[in-house]
PDB file of C-alpha atoms in Angstrom:
ATOM      1  CA  MET A 414       7.639   4.332 -14.522  1.00 61.00           C
ATOM      2  CA  THR A 415      10.069   4.501 -11.652  1.00 65.00           C
ATOM      3  CA  LYS A 416      11.371   1.138 -10.463  1.00 71.00           C
ATOM      4  CA  TYR A 417      12.204   0.482  -6.810  1.00 70.00           C
ATOM      5  CA  THR A 418      15.898   0.123  -7.567  1.00 72.00           C
ATOM      6  CA  GLU A 419      15.901   3.535  -9.217  1.00 67.00           C
ATOM      7  CA  LEU A 420      14.015   5.147  -6.364  1.00 67.00           C
ATOM      8  CA  LYS A 421      16.201   3.459  -3.765  1.00 68.00           C
ATOM      9  CA  ASN A 422      19.378   4.585  -5.489  1.00 65.00           C
ATOM     10  CA  GLY A 423      17.928   8.068  -5.843  1.00 65.00           C
ATOM     11  CA  ALA A 424      16.458   8.294  -2.338  1.00 77.00           C
ATOM     12  CA  ILE A 425      18.334  11.112  -0.644  1.00 87.00           C
ATOM     13  CA  PHE A 426      17.147  10.411   2.879  1.00 89.00           C
ATOM     14  CA  GLY A 427      17.014   6.615   2.728  1.00 82.00           C
ATOM     15  CA  PRO A 428      13.999   4.316   2.491  1.00 78.00           C
ATOM     16  CA  GLY A 429      13.085   4.246   6.202  1.00 87.00           C
ATOM     17  CA  ILE A 430      11.036   1.498   7.833  1.00 93.00           C
ATOM     18  CA  PRO A 431       7.799  -0.328   6.977  1.00 94.00           C
ATOM     19  CA  ASN A 432       4.996   2.117   7.751  1.00 95.00           C
ATOM     20  CA  PRO A 433       3.744   1.648  11.343  1.00 95.00           C
ATOM     21  CA  PHE A 434       0.452   3.276  10.252  1.00 95.00           C
ATOM     22  CA  SER A 435      -0.121   0.732   7.484  1.00 96.00           C
ATOM     23  CA  GLN A 436      -3.727   0.171   8.631  1.00 97.00           C
ATOM     24  CA  PHE A 437      -4.508   3.553   7.079  1.00 98.00           C
ATOM     25  CA  PHE A 438      -2.790   2.745   3.768  1.00 98.00           C
ATOM     26  CA  ILE A 439      -3.316   0.411   0.808  1.00 98.00           C
ATOM     27  CA  GLY A 440      -0.135  -1.268  -0.467  1.00 97.00           C
ATOM     28  CA  ASP A 441       3.447  -1.150   0.772  1.00 96.00           C
ATOM     29  CA  THR A 442       4.676   2.153   2.189  1.00 96.00           C
ATOM     30  CA  PHE A 443       7.774   3.175   4.159  1.00 95.00           C
ATOM     31  CA  LEU A 444       8.363   6.004   6.619  1.00 95.00           C
ATOM     32  CA  ASN A 445      11.612   7.753   7.451  1.00 95.00           C
ATOM     33  CA  THR A 446      11.123  10.157  10.348  1.00 96.00           C
ATOM     34  CA  LEU A 447      13.730  12.870   9.874  1.00 97.00           C
ATOM     35  CA  THR A 448      13.159  15.369  12.650  1.00 98.00           C
ATOM     36  CA  GLN A 449      10.787  17.523  14.662  1.00 98.00           C
ATOM     37  CA  SER A 450      10.901  21.295  15.012  1.00 98.00           C
ATOM     38  CA  PRO A 451      12.308  22.594  18.321  1.00 97.00           C
ATOM     39  CA  ASP A 452       8.818  23.837  19.309  1.00 96.00           C
ATOM     40  CA  GLU A 453       7.487  20.309  18.614  1.00 97.00           C
ATOM     41  CA  LYS A 454       4.763  21.710  16.339  1.00 97.00           C
ATOM     42  CA  ILE A 455       6.114  20.372  13.018  1.00 98.00           C
ATOM     43  CA  ASN A 456       7.098  16.808  12.105  1.00 98.00           C
ATOM     44  CA  ILE A 457       9.258  16.146   9.042  1.00 98.00           C
ATOM     45  CA  GLY A 458       9.790  12.821   7.328  1.00 97.00           C
ATOM     46  CA  THR A 459       9.752  10.996   4.013  1.00 96.00           C
ATOM     47  CA  VAL A 460       7.090   8.574   2.790  1.00 96.00           C
ATOM     48  CA  ASP A 461       7.842   6.049   0.043  1.00 95.00           C
ATOM     49  CA  PHE A 462       4.930   4.389  -1.745  1.00 95.00           C
ATOM     50  CA  ALA A 463       5.201   1.191  -3.823  1.00 95.00           C
ATOM     51  CA  PRO A 464       3.412   1.284  -7.200  1.00 95.00           C
ATOM     52  CA  GLY A 465      -0.351   1.399  -6.529  1.00 96.00           C
ATOM     53  CA  ALA A 466       0.090   2.261  -2.837  1.00 97.00           C
ATOM     54  CA  ARG A 467      -1.808   5.200  -1.331  1.00 98.00           C
ATOM     55  CA  ASN A 468      -3.107   6.464   1.966  1.00 98.00           C
ATOM     56  CA  ASN A 469      -6.772   6.548   2.955  1.00 98.00           C
ATOM     57  CA  TRP A 470      -8.739   9.725   2.654  1.00 98.00           C
ATOM     58  CA  HIS A 471      -7.761  11.844   5.662  1.00 98.00           C
ATOM     59  CA  ILE A 472      -7.936  15.311   7.195  1.00 98.00           C
ATOM     60  CA  HIS A 473      -5.267  17.317   9.022  1.00 98.00           C
ATOM     61  CA  HIS A 474      -6.944  19.046  11.935  1.00 98.00           C
ATOM     62  CA  HIS A 475      -5.556  22.117  13.722  1.00 98.00           C
ATOM     63  CA  GLY A 476      -2.642  22.244  11.295  1.00 98.00           C
ATOM     64  CA  TYR A 477      -1.622  21.541   7.712  1.00 98.00           C
ATOM     65  CA  GLN A 478       0.650  19.379   5.595  1.00 98.00           C
ATOM     66  CA  ILE A 479       3.197  20.381   2.973  1.00 98.00           C
ATOM     67  CA  LEU A 480       4.470  17.737   0.537  1.00 98.00           C
ATOM     68  CA  LEU A 481       7.767  18.159  -1.321  1.00 97.00           C
ATOM     69  CA  VAL A 482       7.927  15.476  -4.019  1.00 96.00           C
ATOM     70  CA  THR A 483      11.424  14.005  -4.231  1.00 93.00           C
ATOM     71  CA  ALA A 484      11.125  10.983  -6.557  1.00 90.00           C
ATOM     72  CA  GLY A 485       8.789   8.977  -8.767  1.00 92.00           C
ATOM     73  CA  GLU A 486       5.257   9.801  -9.844  1.00 95.00           C
ATOM     74  CA  GLY A 487       2.068   9.998  -7.850  1.00 97.00           C
ATOM     75  CA  TRP A 488      -1.357  11.504  -7.263  1.00 98.00           C
ATOM     76  CA  TYR A 489      -2.848  14.061  -4.891  1.00 98.00           C
ATOM     77  CA  GLN A 490      -6.588  14.561  -4.662  1.00 98.00           C
ATOM     78  CA  GLU A 491      -8.859  16.719  -2.528  1.00 98.00           C
ATOM     79  CA  ALA A 492     -12.496  15.655  -2.101  1.00 97.00           C
ATOM     80  CA  GLY A 493     -14.632  16.992  -4.944  1.00 96.00           C
ATOM     81  CA  GLN A 494     -11.596  17.993  -7.040  1.00 97.00           C
ATOM     82  CA  PRO A 495      -9.799  16.235  -9.917  1.00 96.00           C
ATOM     83  CA  ALA A 496      -6.635  14.345  -8.983  1.00 98.00           C
ATOM     84  CA  ARG A 497      -3.362  16.188  -9.552  1.00 98.00           C
ATOM     85  CA  SER A 498      -0.460  14.342 -11.174  1.00 98.00           C
ATOM     86  CA  LEU A 499       2.798  14.734  -9.231  1.00 98.00           C
ATOM     87  CA  GLN A 500       6.458  14.307 -10.047  1.00 95.00           C
ATOM     88  CA  ALA A 501       9.786  15.235  -8.432  1.00 92.00           C
ATOM     89  CA  GLY A 502       9.980  18.960  -7.659  1.00 94.00           C
ATOM     90  CA  ASP A 503       6.241  19.460  -7.110  1.00 97.00           C
ATOM     91  CA  VAL A 504       4.962  21.084  -3.921  1.00 98.00           C
ATOM     92  CA  VAL A 505       1.526  20.468  -2.393  1.00 98.00           C
ATOM     93  CA  ILE A 506      -0.139  22.320   0.483  1.00 98.00           C
ATOM     94  CA  THR A 507      -3.081  20.777   2.307  1.00 98.00           C
ATOM     95  CA  LYS A 508      -4.909  23.251   4.494  1.00 98.00           C
ATOM     96  CA  ASP A 509      -6.614  22.607   7.810  1.00 98.00           C
ATOM     97  CA  GLY A 510      -9.768  20.547   7.498  1.00 98.00           C
ATOM     98  CA  VAL A 511      -9.419  19.490   3.840  1.00 98.00           C
ATOM     99  CA  LYS A 512     -10.267  15.844   3.075  1.00 98.00           C
ATOM    100  CA  HIS A 513      -7.683  14.376   0.676  1.00 98.00           C
ATOM    101  CA  TRP A 514      -5.379  11.463  -0.162  1.00 98.00           C
ATOM    102  CA  HIS A 515      -2.009  10.953  -1.853  1.00 98.00           C
ATOM    103  CA  GLY A 516      -0.007   8.055  -3.190  1.00 98.00           C
ATOM    104  CA  ALA A 517       1.900   6.444  -6.035  1.00 97.00           C
ATOM    105  CA  LYS A 518       0.762   5.943  -9.587  1.00 97.00           C
ATOM    106  CA  VAL A 519      -0.202   2.386 -10.451  1.00 95.00           C
ATOM    107  CA  ASP A 520       3.088   1.742 -12.297  1.00 93.00           C
ATOM    108  CA  SER A 521       5.569   3.914 -10.344  1.00 93.00           C
ATOM    109  CA  TRP A 522       7.197   4.221  -6.961  1.00 93.00           C
ATOM    110  CA  PHE A 523       6.648   7.612  -5.371  1.00 94.00           C
ATOM    111  CA  GLU A 524       8.441   9.543  -2.617  1.00 94.00           C
ATOM    112  CA  HIS A 525       7.721  12.811  -0.858  1.00 96.00           C
ATOM    113  CA  ILE A 526       8.912  14.732   2.152  1.00 97.00           C
ATOM    114  CA  ALA A 527       5.971  15.541   4.446  1.00 98.00           C
ATOM    115  CA  ILE A 528       6.017  18.572   6.742  1.00 98.00           C
ATOM    116  CA  THR A 529       3.082  18.149   9.080  1.00 98.00           C
ATOM    117  CA  ALA A 530       1.396  20.257  11.763  1.00 98.00           C
ATOM    118  CA  GLY A 531      -1.667  19.197  13.732  1.00 98.00           C
ATOM    119  CA  SER A 532      -3.214  15.752  13.931  1.00 97.00           C
ATOM    120  CA  PRO A 533      -4.659  13.512  11.200  1.00 97.00           C
ATOM    121  CA  GLU A 534      -8.139  12.020  11.125  1.00 98.00           C
ATOM    122  CA  TRP A 535      -8.081   8.842   9.052  1.00 98.00           C
ATOM    123  CA  LEU A 536     -11.150   8.061   6.945  1.00 98.00           C
ATOM    124  CA  GLU A 537     -12.186   5.451   4.363  1.00 98.00           C
ATOM    125  CA  PRO A 538      -9.774   3.915   1.810  1.00 98.00           C
ATOM    126  CA  VAL A 539      -9.602   5.299  -1.715  1.00 98.00           C
ATOM    127  CA  ALA A 540     -11.821   2.877  -3.612  1.00 95.00           C
ATOM    128  CA  ASP A 541     -10.192   0.827  -6.362  1.00 94.00           C
ATOM    129  CA  GLU A 542     -12.743   2.142  -8.881  1.00 93.00           C
ATOM    130  CA  VAL A 543     -11.709   5.731  -8.063  1.00 95.00           C
ATOM    131  CA  TYR A 544      -7.976   4.978  -8.083  1.00 97.00           C
ATOM    132  CA  ASN A 545      -8.018   2.760 -11.168  1.00 95.00           C
ATOM    133  CA  ALA A 546      -9.964   5.368 -13.157  1.00 95.00           C
ATOM    134  CA  LEU A 547      -7.065   7.840 -12.871  1.00 96.00           C
ATOM    135  CA  GLU A 548      -5.144   8.285 -16.095  1.00 83.00           C
ATOM    136  CA  ALA A 549      -1.345   8.217 -15.898  1.00 70.00           C
TER     137      ALA A 549
ATOM    138  CA  MET B 488      33.643  16.889  -5.545  1.00 61.00           C
ATOM    139  CA  THR B 489      30.266  17.701  -6.995  1.00 64.00           C
ATOM    140  CA  LYS B 490      30.337  19.657 -10.238  1.00 71.00           C
ATOM    141  CA  TYR B 491      27.611  22.170 -11.111  1.00 70.00           C
ATOM    142  CA  THR B 492      26.380  20.069 -14.011  1.00 72.00           C
ATOM    143  CA  GLU B 493      25.914  17.122 -11.649  1.00 67.00           C
ATOM    144  CA  LEU B 494      24.137  19.223  -9.062  1.00 66.00           C
ATOM    145  CA  LYS B 495      21.957  20.908 -11.653  1.00 67.00           C
ATOM    146  CA  ASN B 496      20.975  17.582 -13.179  1.00 64.00           C
ATOM    147  CA  GLY B 497      20.326  16.219  -9.700  1.00 65.00           C
ATOM    148  CA  ALA B 498      18.513  19.287  -8.363  1.00 77.00           C
ATOM    149  CA  ILE B 499      14.993  18.124  -7.622  1.00 87.00           C
ATOM    150  CA  PHE B 500      13.437  21.544  -7.137  1.00 89.00           C
ATOM    151  CA  GLY B 501      15.443  23.480  -9.731  1.00 82.00           C
ATOM    152  CA  PRO B 502      18.287  25.954  -9.222  1.00 78.00           C
ATOM    153  CA  GLY B 503      16.192  29.042  -8.443  1.00 87.00           C
ATOM    154  CA  ILE B 504      17.411  32.613  -8.874  1.00 93.00           C
ATOM    155  CA  PRO B 505      20.588  34.512  -7.915  1.00 94.00           C
ATOM    156  CA  ASN B 506      20.329  35.116  -4.178  1.00 95.00           C
ATOM    157  CA  PRO B 507      18.685  38.501  -3.466  1.00 95.00           C
ATOM    158  CA  PHE B 508      20.395  38.437  -0.042  1.00 95.00           C
ATOM    159  CA  SER B 509      23.872  38.103  -1.547  1.00 96.00           C
ATOM    160  CA  GLN B 510      25.228  40.929   0.643  1.00 97.00           C
ATOM    161  CA  PHE B 511      25.105  38.420   3.523  1.00 98.00           C
ATOM    162  CA  PHE B 512      26.936  35.690   1.576  1.00 98.00           C
ATOM    163  CA  ILE B 513      30.403  35.056   0.151  1.00 98.00           C
ATOM    164  CA  GLY B 514      30.453  33.534  -3.340  1.00 97.00           C
ATOM    165  CA  ASP B 515      27.629  32.626  -5.729  1.00 96.00           C
ATOM    166  CA  THR B 516      24.414  31.314  -4.204  1.00 96.00           C
ATOM    167  CA  PHE B 517      20.905  30.699  -5.569  1.00 95.00           C
ATOM    168  CA  LEU B 518      17.509  30.678  -3.872  1.00 95.00           C
ATOM    169  CA  ASN B 519      14.386  28.806  -4.870  1.00 95.00           C
ATOM    170  CA  THR B 520      11.454  29.823  -2.697  1.00 96.00           C
ATOM    171  CA  LEU B 521       9.129  26.824  -2.637  1.00 97.00           C
ATOM    172  CA  THR B 522       6.273  27.756  -0.340  1.00 98.00           C
ATOM    173  CA  GLN B 523       5.070  29.185   2.954  1.00 98.00           C
ATOM    174  CA  SER B 524       2.968  27.405   5.548  1.00 98.00           C
ATOM    175  CA  PRO B 525      -0.730  28.382   5.624  1.00 97.00           C
ATOM    176  CA  ASP B 526      -0.192  30.094   9.018  1.00 97.00           C
ATOM    177  CA  GLU B 527       2.677  32.084   7.425  1.00 97.00           C
ATOM    178  CA  LYS B 528       5.055  31.032  10.235  1.00 97.00           C
ATOM    179  CA  ILE B 529       7.323  28.759   8.177  1.00 98.00           C
ATOM    180  CA  ASN B 530       9.150  29.497   4.923  1.00 98.00           C
ATOM    181  CA  ILE B 531      10.489  26.661   2.786  1.00 98.00           C
ATOM    182  CA  GLY B 532      13.024  26.929  -0.013  1.00 97.00           C
ATOM    183  CA  THR B 533      16.246  25.573  -1.430  1.00 96.00           C
ATOM    184  CA  VAL B 534      19.651  27.229  -1.326  1.00 96.00           C
ATOM    185  CA  ASP B 535      22.421  26.256  -3.778  1.00 95.00           C
ATOM    186  CA  PHE B 536      26.003  27.255  -2.979  1.00 95.00           C
ATOM    187  CA  ALA B 537      28.839  27.322  -5.529  1.00 95.00           C
ATOM    188  CA  PRO B 538      32.130  25.743  -4.352  1.00 95.00           C
ATOM    189  CA  GLY B 539      33.564  27.950  -1.575  1.00 96.00           C
ATOM    190  CA  ALA B 540      30.315  29.903  -1.115  1.00 97.00           C
ATOM    191  CA  ARG B 541      28.842  30.331   2.362  1.00 98.00           C
ATOM    192  CA  ASN B 542      26.591  32.610   4.326  1.00 98.00           C
ATOM    193  CA  ASN B 543      27.784  35.020   7.035  1.00 98.00           C
ATOM    194  CA  TRP B 544      27.503  34.087  10.659  1.00 98.00           C
ATOM    195  CA  HIS B 545      23.851  34.623  11.613  1.00 98.00           C
ATOM    196  CA  ILE B 546      21.209  33.982  14.242  1.00 98.00           C
ATOM    197  CA  HIS B 547      17.562  32.938  13.867  1.00 98.00           C
ATOM    198  CA  HIS B 548      15.554  34.899  16.411  1.00 98.00           C
ATOM    199  CA  HIS B 549      12.111  33.882  17.682  1.00 98.00           C
ATOM    200  CA  GLY B 550      12.247  30.753  15.582  1.00 98.00           C
ATOM    201  CA  TYR B 551      14.569  28.081  14.221  1.00 98.00           C
ATOM    202  CA  GLN B 552      15.902  26.628  10.983  1.00 98.00           C
ATOM    203  CA  ILE B 553      15.938  23.036   9.761  1.00 98.00           C
ATOM    204  CA  LEU B 554      18.255  22.101   6.879  1.00 98.00           C
ATOM    205  CA  LEU B 555      17.638  18.991   4.765  1.00 97.00           C
ATOM    206  CA  VAL B 556      20.741  18.415   2.641  1.00 96.00           C
ATOM    207  CA  THR B 557      19.762  17.355  -0.882  1.00 93.00           C
ATOM    208  CA  ALA B 558      23.006  17.447  -2.921  1.00 90.00           C
ATOM    209  CA  GLY B 559      26.743  18.054  -2.800  1.00 92.00           C
ATOM    210  CA  GLU B 560      28.963  18.540   0.239  1.00 95.00           C
ATOM    211  CA  GLY B 561      29.118  21.363   2.731  1.00 97.00           C
ATOM    212  CA  TRP B 562      29.789  22.612   6.239  1.00 98.00           C
ATOM    213  CA  TYR B 563      27.677  23.672   9.215  1.00 98.00           C
ATOM    214  CA  GLN B 564      29.238  25.342  12.218  1.00 98.00           C
ATOM    215  CA  GLU B 565      27.878  26.811  15.449  1.00 98.00           C
ATOM    216  CA  ALA B 566      30.012  29.405  17.270  1.00 97.00           C
ATOM    217  CA  GLY B 567      32.507  27.704  19.583  1.00 96.00           C
ATOM    218  CA  GLN B 568      31.910  24.264  18.047  1.00 97.00           C
ATOM    219  CA  PRO B 569      33.830  22.288  15.414  1.00 96.00           C
ATOM    220  CA  ALA B 570      32.424  22.441  11.875  1.00 98.00           C
ATOM    221  CA  ARG B 571      30.211  19.517  10.851  1.00 98.00           C
ATOM    222  CA  SER B 572      30.736  17.955   7.416  1.00 98.00           C
ATOM    223  CA  LEU B 573      27.458  17.567   5.507  1.00 98.00           C
ATOM    224  CA  GLN B 574      26.318  15.488   2.579  1.00 95.00           C
ATOM    225  CA  ALA B 575      23.005  14.542   0.956  1.00 92.00           C
ATOM    226  CA  GLY B 576      20.579  13.043   3.475  1.00 93.00           C
ATOM    227  CA  ASP B 577      21.905  14.956   6.489  1.00 97.00           C
ATOM    228  CA  VAL B 578      19.544  16.956   8.693  1.00 98.00           C
ATOM    229  CA  VAL B 579      20.561  19.989  10.763  1.00 98.00           C
ATOM    230  CA  ILE B 580      18.514  21.848  13.383  1.00 98.00           C
ATOM    231  CA  THR B 581      19.512  25.362  14.450  1.00 98.00           C
ATOM    232  CA  LYS B 582      17.747  26.462  17.596  1.00 98.00           C
ATOM    233  CA  ASP B 583      16.606  29.966  18.496  1.00 98.00           C
ATOM    234  CA  GLY B 584      19.476  32.336  19.248  1.00 98.00           C
ATOM    235  CA  VAL B 585      22.362  30.124  18.099  1.00 98.00           C
ATOM    236  CA  LYS B 586      25.092  31.882  16.074  1.00 98.00           C
ATOM    237  CA  HIS B 587      26.135  29.741  13.105  1.00 98.00           C
ATOM    238  CA  TRP B 588      26.913  29.571   9.384  1.00 98.00           C
ATOM    239  CA  HIS B 589      26.582  27.038   6.557  1.00 98.00           C
ATOM    240  CA  GLY B 590      27.858  26.670   3.041  1.00 98.00           C
ATOM    241  CA  ALA B 591      29.624  24.600   0.425  1.00 97.00           C
ATOM    242  CA  LYS B 592      32.972  22.871   0.705  1.00 97.00           C
ATOM    243  CA  VAL B 593      35.765  24.580  -1.147  1.00 95.00           C
ATOM    244  CA  ASP B 594      35.663  22.080  -4.020  1.00 94.00           C
ATOM    245  CA  SER B 595      31.965  21.126  -4.149  1.00 93.00           C
ATOM    246  CA  TRP B 596      28.568  22.567  -4.933  1.00 93.00           C
ATOM    247  CA  PHE B 597      26.100  22.163  -2.070  1.00 94.00           C
ATOM    248  CA  GLU B 598      22.309  22.261  -1.844  1.00 94.00           C
ATOM    249  CA  HIS B 599      19.879  22.130   1.056  1.00 96.00           C
ATOM    250  CA  ILE B 600      16.204  22.701   1.705  1.00 97.00           C
ATOM    251  CA  ALA B 601      15.758  25.296   4.466  1.00 98.00           C
ATOM    252  CA  ILE B 602      12.655  25.295   6.677  1.00 98.00           C
ATOM    253  CA  THR B 603      12.762  28.569   8.565  1.00 98.00           C
ATOM    254  CA  ALA B 604      10.737  30.167  11.364  1.00 98.00           C
ATOM    255  CA  GLY B 605      11.457  33.588  12.871  1.00 98.00           C
ATOM    256  CA  SER B 606      13.775  36.265  11.527  1.00 97.00           C
ATOM    257  CA  PRO B 607      17.534  36.193  10.851  1.00 97.00           C
ATOM    258  CA  GLU B 608      20.111  38.584  12.253  1.00 98.00           C
ATOM    259  CA  TRP B 609      23.067  38.757   9.861  1.00 98.00           C
ATOM    260  CA  LEU B 610      26.533  39.124  11.382  1.00 98.00           C
ATOM    261  CA  GLU B 611      30.140  39.163  10.148  1.00 98.00           C
ATOM    262  CA  PRO B 612      31.412  37.004   7.251  1.00 98.00           C
ATOM    263  CA  VAL B 613      33.155  33.707   7.938  1.00 98.00           C
ATOM    264  CA  ALA B 614      36.812  34.690   7.719  1.00 95.00           C
ATOM    265  CA  ASP B 615      38.891  33.043   4.987  1.00 94.00           C
ATOM    266  CA  GLU B 616      41.373  31.786   7.610  1.00 93.00           C
ATOM    267  CA  VAL B 617      38.538  30.002   9.441  1.00 95.00           C
ATOM    268  CA  TYR B 618      36.968  28.614   6.264  1.00 97.00           C
ATOM    269  CA  ASN B 619      40.215  27.605   4.580  1.00 95.00           C
ATOM    270  CA  ALA B 620      41.395  25.754   7.698  1.00 95.00           C
ATOM    271  CA  LEU B 621      38.488  23.300   7.422  1.00 96.00           C
ATOM    272  CA  GLU B 622      39.545  19.877   6.209  1.00 83.00           C
ATOM    273  CA  ALA B 623      37.445  18.256   3.527  1.00 70.00           C
TER     274      ALA B 623
END
C-alpha cells in the first residue's frame, strides 16, 4: 500500500490540480498538465489516483495513449482481457480504438505519466462488482 | 549532489544499458529504451548521465525532443543562450532545428525521460572550457 504522504513526497512532477474531467472518473484524481509537443499532436501530463479511484471505460480515437507508471500500484484493463497489475516502472500502450480503463488499487495511491494522441470517447463507469473482484 | 546509489535506488524505470551511442557523448551514460508509439513516430526512453557526462551539441531534424527530468541535477543549453539548471520535475522542449546539448552537473548524476520525434544530427562535443565554466 502506498499512502498519500509517500506518493506526494515521491511525486517528481508534483500533484497537480483536482481533475477537471472528474465526471468521467470514480474517486479523487489529480491532473498535472506538463506540456504539449510542438506539433500539438501529443499531450503529456501526470494523473494521480486516490486509493480506489479509476477512470471510466474509454477509447482513444485517431491516436493512442502511453502510460509510464511513476508511483504506487494500480490496474489497467482492456475490454475482454484480464486486468494487468501495475507498479512504478511499468509501461502501457493503448492502441487506437481499444476500450479500456486504468486506476489505483483499492488500498494504494497510483500515479502515471500519460502521453496522449487523438481524442478520448468516455463510456460507462467501471462497475464496483468488476473493480472489487480484482485481486491485489 | 546526487550519488549513483541514490539515483539507482530512485530510478523508476531502471538504469538501462551502457549507451550504444557513446561516441556522441562525453563520460558514462546509460540508455533504457521504454517504448515506441504505435505510429512509430515517437521514441521514449530514459538517459542516465554520470557526474560530468553530457551529450555533444546536436540538432533534432524533422521532429522535436521533450525531456522530463526524473532524478539528479543537470544542464540544458541551446546555442547562443545561457545554460539552464535542471532538477527532478523540470520539463524541457527542444524544437526542430535547434542546436543544443544536455547532461549532468559536474558533481551529480542526472536522469531524464526523453520523448523524441525525428532524427538527430550529432555535432561537436561541448568543450571542457564551456562546461567547466558553468556554475552549479
